[in-house]
PDB file of C-alpha atoms in Angstrom:
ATOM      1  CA  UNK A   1     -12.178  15.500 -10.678  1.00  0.00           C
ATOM      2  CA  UNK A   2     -15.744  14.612  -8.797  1.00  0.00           C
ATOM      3  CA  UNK A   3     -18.105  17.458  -9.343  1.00  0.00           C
ATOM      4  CA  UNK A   4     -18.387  20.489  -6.201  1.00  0.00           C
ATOM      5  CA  UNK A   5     -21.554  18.791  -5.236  1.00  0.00           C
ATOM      6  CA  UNK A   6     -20.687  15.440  -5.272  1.00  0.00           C
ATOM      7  CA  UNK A   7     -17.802  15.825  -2.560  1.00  0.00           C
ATOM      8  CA  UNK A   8     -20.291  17.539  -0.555  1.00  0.00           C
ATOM      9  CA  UNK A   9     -22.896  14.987  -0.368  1.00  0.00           C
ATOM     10  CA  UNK A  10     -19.748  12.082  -0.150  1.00  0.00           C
ATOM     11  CA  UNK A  11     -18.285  13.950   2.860  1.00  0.00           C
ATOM     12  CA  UNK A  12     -21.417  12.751   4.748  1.00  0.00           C
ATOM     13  CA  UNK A  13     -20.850   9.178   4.384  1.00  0.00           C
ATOM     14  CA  UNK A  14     -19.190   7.828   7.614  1.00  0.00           C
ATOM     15  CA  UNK A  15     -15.663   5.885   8.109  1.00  0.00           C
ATOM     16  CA  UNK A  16     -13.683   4.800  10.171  1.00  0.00           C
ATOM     17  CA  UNK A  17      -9.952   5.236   9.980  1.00  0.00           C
ATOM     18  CA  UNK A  18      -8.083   2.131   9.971  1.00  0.00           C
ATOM     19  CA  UNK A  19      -4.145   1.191   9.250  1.00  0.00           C
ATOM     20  CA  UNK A  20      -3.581  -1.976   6.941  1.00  0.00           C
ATOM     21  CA  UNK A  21      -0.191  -3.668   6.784  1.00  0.00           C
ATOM     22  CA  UNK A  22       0.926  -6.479   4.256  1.00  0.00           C
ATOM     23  CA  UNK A  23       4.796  -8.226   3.846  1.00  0.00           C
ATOM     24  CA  UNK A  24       6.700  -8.950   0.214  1.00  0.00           C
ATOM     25  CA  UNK A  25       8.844 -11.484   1.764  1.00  0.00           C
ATOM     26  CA  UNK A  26      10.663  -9.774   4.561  1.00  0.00           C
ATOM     27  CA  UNK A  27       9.365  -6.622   3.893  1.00  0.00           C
ATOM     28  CA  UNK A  28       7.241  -4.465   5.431  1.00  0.00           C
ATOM     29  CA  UNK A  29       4.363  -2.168   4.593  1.00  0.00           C
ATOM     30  CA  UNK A  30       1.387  -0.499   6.014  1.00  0.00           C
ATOM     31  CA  UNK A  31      -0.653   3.184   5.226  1.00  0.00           C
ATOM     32  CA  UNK A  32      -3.537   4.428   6.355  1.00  0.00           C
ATOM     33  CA  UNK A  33      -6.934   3.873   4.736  1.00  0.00           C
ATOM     34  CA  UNK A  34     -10.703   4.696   5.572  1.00  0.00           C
ATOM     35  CA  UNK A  35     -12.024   1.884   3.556  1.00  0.00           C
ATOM     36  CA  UNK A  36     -12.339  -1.180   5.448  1.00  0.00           C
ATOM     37  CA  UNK A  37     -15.529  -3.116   5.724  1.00  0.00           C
ATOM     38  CA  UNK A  38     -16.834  -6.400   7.142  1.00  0.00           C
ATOM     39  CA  UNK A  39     -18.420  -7.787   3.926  1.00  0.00           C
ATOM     40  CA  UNK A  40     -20.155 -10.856   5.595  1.00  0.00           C
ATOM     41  CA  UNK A  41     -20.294 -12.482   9.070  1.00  0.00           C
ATOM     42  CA  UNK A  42     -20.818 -16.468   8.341  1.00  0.00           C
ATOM     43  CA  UNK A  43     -18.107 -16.902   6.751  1.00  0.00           C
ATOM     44  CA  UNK A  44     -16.156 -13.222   8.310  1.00  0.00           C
ATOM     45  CA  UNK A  45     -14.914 -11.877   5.541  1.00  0.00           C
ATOM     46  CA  UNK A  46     -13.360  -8.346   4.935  1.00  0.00           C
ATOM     47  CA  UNK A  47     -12.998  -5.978   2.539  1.00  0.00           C
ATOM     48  CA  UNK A  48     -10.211  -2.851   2.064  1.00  0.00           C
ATOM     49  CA  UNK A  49      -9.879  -0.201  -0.616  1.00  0.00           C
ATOM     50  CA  UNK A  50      -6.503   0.439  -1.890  1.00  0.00           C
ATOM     51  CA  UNK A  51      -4.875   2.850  -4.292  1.00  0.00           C
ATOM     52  CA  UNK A  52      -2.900   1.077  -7.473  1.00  0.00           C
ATOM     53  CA  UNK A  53       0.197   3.631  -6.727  1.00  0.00           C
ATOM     54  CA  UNK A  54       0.648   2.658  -3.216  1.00  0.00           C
ATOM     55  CA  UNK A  55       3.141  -0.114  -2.509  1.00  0.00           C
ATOM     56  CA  UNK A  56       0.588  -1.707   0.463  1.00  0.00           C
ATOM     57  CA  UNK A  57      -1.398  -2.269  -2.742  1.00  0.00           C
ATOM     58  CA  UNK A  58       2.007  -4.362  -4.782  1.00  0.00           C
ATOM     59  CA  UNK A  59       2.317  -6.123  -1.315  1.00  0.00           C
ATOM     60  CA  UNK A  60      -1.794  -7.215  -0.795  1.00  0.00           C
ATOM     61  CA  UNK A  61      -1.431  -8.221  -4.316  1.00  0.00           C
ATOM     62  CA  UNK A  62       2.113 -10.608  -4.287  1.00  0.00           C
ATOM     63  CA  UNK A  63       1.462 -11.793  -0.839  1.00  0.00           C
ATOM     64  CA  UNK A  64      -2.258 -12.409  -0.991  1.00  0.00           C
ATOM     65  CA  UNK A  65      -2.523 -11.318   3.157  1.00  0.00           C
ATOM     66  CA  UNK A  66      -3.041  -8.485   5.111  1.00  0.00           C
ATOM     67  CA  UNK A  67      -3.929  -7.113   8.420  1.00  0.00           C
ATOM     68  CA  UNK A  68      -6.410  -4.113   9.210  1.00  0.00           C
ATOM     69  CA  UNK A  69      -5.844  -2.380  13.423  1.00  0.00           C
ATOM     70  CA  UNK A  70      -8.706  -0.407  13.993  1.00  0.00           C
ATOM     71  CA  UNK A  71      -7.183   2.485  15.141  1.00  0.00           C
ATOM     72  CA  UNK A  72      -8.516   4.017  18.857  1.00  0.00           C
ATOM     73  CA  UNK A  73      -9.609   7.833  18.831  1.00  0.00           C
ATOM     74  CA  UNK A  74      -6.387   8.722  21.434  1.00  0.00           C
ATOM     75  CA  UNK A  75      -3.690   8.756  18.589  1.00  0.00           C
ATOM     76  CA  UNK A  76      -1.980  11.465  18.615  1.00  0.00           C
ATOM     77  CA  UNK A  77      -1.465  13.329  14.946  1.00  0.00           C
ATOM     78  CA  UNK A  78       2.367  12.448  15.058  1.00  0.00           C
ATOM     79  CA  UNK A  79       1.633   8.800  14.735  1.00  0.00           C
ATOM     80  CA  UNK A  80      -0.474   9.265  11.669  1.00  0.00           C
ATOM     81  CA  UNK A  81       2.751  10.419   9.717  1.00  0.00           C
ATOM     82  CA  UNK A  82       4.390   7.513   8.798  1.00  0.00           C
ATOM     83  CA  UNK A  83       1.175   5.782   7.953  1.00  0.00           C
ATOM     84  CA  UNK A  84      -0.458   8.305   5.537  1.00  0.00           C
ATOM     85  CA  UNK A  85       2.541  10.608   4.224  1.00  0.00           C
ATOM     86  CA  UNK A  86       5.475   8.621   3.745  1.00  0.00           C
ATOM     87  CA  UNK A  87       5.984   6.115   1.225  1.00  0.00           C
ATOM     88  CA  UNK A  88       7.286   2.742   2.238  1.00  0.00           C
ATOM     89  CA  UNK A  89       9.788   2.767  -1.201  1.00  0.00           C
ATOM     90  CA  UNK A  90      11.663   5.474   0.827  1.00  0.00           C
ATOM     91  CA  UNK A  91      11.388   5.027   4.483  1.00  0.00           C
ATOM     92  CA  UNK A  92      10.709   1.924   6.970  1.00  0.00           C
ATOM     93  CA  UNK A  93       7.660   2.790   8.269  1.00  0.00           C
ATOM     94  CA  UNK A  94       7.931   0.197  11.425  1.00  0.00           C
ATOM     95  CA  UNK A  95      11.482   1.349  12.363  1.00  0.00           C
ATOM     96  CA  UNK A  96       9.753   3.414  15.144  1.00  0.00           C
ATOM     97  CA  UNK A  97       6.477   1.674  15.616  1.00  0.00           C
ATOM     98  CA  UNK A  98       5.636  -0.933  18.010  1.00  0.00           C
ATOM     99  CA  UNK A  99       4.364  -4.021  16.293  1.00  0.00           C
ATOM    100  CA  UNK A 100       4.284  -7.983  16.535  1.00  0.00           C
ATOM    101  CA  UNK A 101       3.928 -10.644  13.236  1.00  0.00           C
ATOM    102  CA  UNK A 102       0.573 -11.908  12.979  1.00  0.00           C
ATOM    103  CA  UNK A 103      -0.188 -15.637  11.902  1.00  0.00           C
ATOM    104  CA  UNK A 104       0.043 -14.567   8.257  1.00  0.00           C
ATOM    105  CA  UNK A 105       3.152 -12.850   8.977  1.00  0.00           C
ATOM    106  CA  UNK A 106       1.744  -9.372   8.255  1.00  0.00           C
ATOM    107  CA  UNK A 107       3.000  -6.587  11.078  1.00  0.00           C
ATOM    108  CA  UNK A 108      -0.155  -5.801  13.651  1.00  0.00           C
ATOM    109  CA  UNK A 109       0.730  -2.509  15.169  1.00  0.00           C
ATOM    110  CA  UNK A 110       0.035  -2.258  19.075  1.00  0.00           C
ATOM    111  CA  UNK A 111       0.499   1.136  19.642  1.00  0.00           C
ATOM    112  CA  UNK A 112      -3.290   3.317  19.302  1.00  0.00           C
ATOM    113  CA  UNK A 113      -5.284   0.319  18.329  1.00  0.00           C
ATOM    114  CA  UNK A 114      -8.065  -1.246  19.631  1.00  0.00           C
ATOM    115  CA  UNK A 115      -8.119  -4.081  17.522  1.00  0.00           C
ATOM    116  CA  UNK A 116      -6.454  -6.514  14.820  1.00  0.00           C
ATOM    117  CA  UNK A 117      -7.366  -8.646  12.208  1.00  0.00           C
ATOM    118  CA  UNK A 118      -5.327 -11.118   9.442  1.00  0.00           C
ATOM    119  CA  UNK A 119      -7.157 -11.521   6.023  1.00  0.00           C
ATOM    120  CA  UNK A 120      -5.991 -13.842   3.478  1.00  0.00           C
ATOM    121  CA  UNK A 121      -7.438 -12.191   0.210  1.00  0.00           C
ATOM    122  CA  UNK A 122      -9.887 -14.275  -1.166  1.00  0.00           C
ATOM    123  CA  UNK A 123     -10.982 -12.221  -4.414  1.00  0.00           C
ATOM    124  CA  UNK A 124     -10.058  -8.027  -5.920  1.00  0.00           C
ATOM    125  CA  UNK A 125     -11.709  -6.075  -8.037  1.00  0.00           C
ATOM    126  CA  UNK A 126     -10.371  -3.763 -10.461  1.00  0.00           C
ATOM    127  CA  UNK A 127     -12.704  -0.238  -9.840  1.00  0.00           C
ATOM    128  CA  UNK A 128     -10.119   2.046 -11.941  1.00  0.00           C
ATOM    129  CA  UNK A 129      -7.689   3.996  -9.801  1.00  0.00           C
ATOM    130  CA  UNK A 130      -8.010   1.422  -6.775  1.00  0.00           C
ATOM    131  CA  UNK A 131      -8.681  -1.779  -5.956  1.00  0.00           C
ATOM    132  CA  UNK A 132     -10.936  -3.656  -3.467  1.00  0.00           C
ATOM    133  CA  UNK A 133      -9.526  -6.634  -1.321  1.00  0.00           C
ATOM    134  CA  UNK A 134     -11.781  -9.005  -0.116  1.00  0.00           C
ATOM    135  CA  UNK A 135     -10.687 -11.778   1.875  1.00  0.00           C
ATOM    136  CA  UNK A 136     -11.483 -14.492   4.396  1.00  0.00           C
ATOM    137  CA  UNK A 137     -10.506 -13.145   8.088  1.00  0.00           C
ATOM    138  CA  UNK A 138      -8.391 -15.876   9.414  1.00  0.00           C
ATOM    139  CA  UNK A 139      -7.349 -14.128  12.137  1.00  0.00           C
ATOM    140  CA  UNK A 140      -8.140 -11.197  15.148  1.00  0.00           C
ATOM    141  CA  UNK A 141      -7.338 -10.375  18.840  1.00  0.00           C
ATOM    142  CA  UNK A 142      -9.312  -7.495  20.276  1.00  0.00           C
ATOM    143  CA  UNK A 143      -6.525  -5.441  22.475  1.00  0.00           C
ATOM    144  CA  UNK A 144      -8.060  -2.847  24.549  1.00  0.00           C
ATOM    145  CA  UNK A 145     -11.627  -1.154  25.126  1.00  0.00           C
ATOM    146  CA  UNK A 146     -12.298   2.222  23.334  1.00  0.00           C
ATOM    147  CA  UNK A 147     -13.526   4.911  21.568  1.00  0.00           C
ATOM    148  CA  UNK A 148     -12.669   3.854  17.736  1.00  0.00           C
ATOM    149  CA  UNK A 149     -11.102   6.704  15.237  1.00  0.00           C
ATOM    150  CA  UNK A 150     -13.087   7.697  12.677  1.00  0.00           C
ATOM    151  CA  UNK A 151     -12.555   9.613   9.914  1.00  0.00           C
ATOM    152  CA  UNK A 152     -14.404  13.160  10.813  1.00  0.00           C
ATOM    153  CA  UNK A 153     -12.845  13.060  13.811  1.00  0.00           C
ATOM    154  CA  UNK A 154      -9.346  12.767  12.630  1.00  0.00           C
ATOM    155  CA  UNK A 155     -10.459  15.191   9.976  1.00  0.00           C
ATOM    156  CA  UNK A 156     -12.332  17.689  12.533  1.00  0.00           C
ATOM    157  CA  UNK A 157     -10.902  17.344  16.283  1.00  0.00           C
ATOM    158  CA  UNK A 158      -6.904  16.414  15.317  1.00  0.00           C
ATOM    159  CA  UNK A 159      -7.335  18.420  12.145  1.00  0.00           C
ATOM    160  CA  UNK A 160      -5.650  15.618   9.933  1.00  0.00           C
ATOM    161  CA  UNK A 161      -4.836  15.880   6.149  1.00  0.00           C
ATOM    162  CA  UNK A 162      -5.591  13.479   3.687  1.00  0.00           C
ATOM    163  CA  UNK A 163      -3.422  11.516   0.910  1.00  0.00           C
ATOM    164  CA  UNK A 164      -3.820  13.046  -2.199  1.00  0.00           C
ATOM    165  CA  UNK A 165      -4.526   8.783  -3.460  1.00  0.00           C
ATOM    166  CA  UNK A 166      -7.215   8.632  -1.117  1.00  0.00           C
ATOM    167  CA  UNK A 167     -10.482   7.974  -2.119  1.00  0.00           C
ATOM    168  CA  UNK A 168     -11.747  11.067   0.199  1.00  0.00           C
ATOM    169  CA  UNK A 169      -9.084  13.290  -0.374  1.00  0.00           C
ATOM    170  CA  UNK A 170     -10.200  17.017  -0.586  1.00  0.00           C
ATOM    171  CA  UNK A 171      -7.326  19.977  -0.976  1.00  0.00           C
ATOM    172  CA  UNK A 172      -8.730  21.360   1.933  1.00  0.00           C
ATOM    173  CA  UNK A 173      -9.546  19.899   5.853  1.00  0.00           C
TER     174      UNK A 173
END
């Protein structure tokens, strides 16, 4: 457990909050994370955070692909649910949610999001509890103009709770 201080001064670091999606064959799988980064620009290349225990992570790491929407600051807390409560073992996730198959195959939700993009996953590392995905972006369609989601915001304004395997996750909002 990170010291009193040190979630204090991590708080203050800024994020976005994104949903990633990946496939096992026909299956489907996608949660919540506020760990995506654009590692390099020539060639694009992105990185995403993902907890061991979380079957998005079994999926990245059979299939090798997945696909980050950058999520728009107008979702509502009810579409959040799904994404960052509800394990894929138990529930289809997508039943509900508007999506289409991306070039890699991976589900690119519509609904809330601004943006997609397809990685194929070009090297992890191991960092203990997670595991970062970098990969080659191979392919992205920008869907509508606005205001992206971040992470205080969902925390602050919509008053969101976090996943007890996220990286950020404090008891209290």
């Amino acid at each position: 457990m990170a010291a009193d201080w040190n979630r204090k001064v991590c708080e203050d670091l800024t994020y976005g909050l994104y949903l990633v999606t990946s496939i096992d064959g026909d299956r489907l799988n996608g949660q919540l994370i506020n760990t995506a980064i654009q590692v390099t620009s020539d060639p694009p290349r992105l990185a995403v955070i993902i907890n061991k225990k979380n079957l998005t992570h079994e999926f990245i790491s059979k299939s090798r692909v997945y696909a980050v929407s950058v999520l728009e600051e107008a979702a509502p807390l009810t579409f959040f649910g799904p994404f960052g409560f509800r394990s894929g073992r138990e529930v289809d996730k997508f039943a509900k949610v508007p999506f289409k198959k991306g070039t890699t195959g991976c589900p690119l939700v519509t609904d809330y999001t601004l943006s997609v993009m397809e990685v194929k996953v070009l090297n992890e590392m191991d960092v203990g509890t997670h595991t970062i995905f970098v990969g080659d972006l191979v392919n992205g369609e920008r869907l509508k103009e606005g205001r992206p989601l971040t992470y205080r915001y969902y925390r602050e304004n919509l008053r969101g709770k976090t996943s007890a395997n996220a990286p950020t996750y404090s008891p209290t909002p």
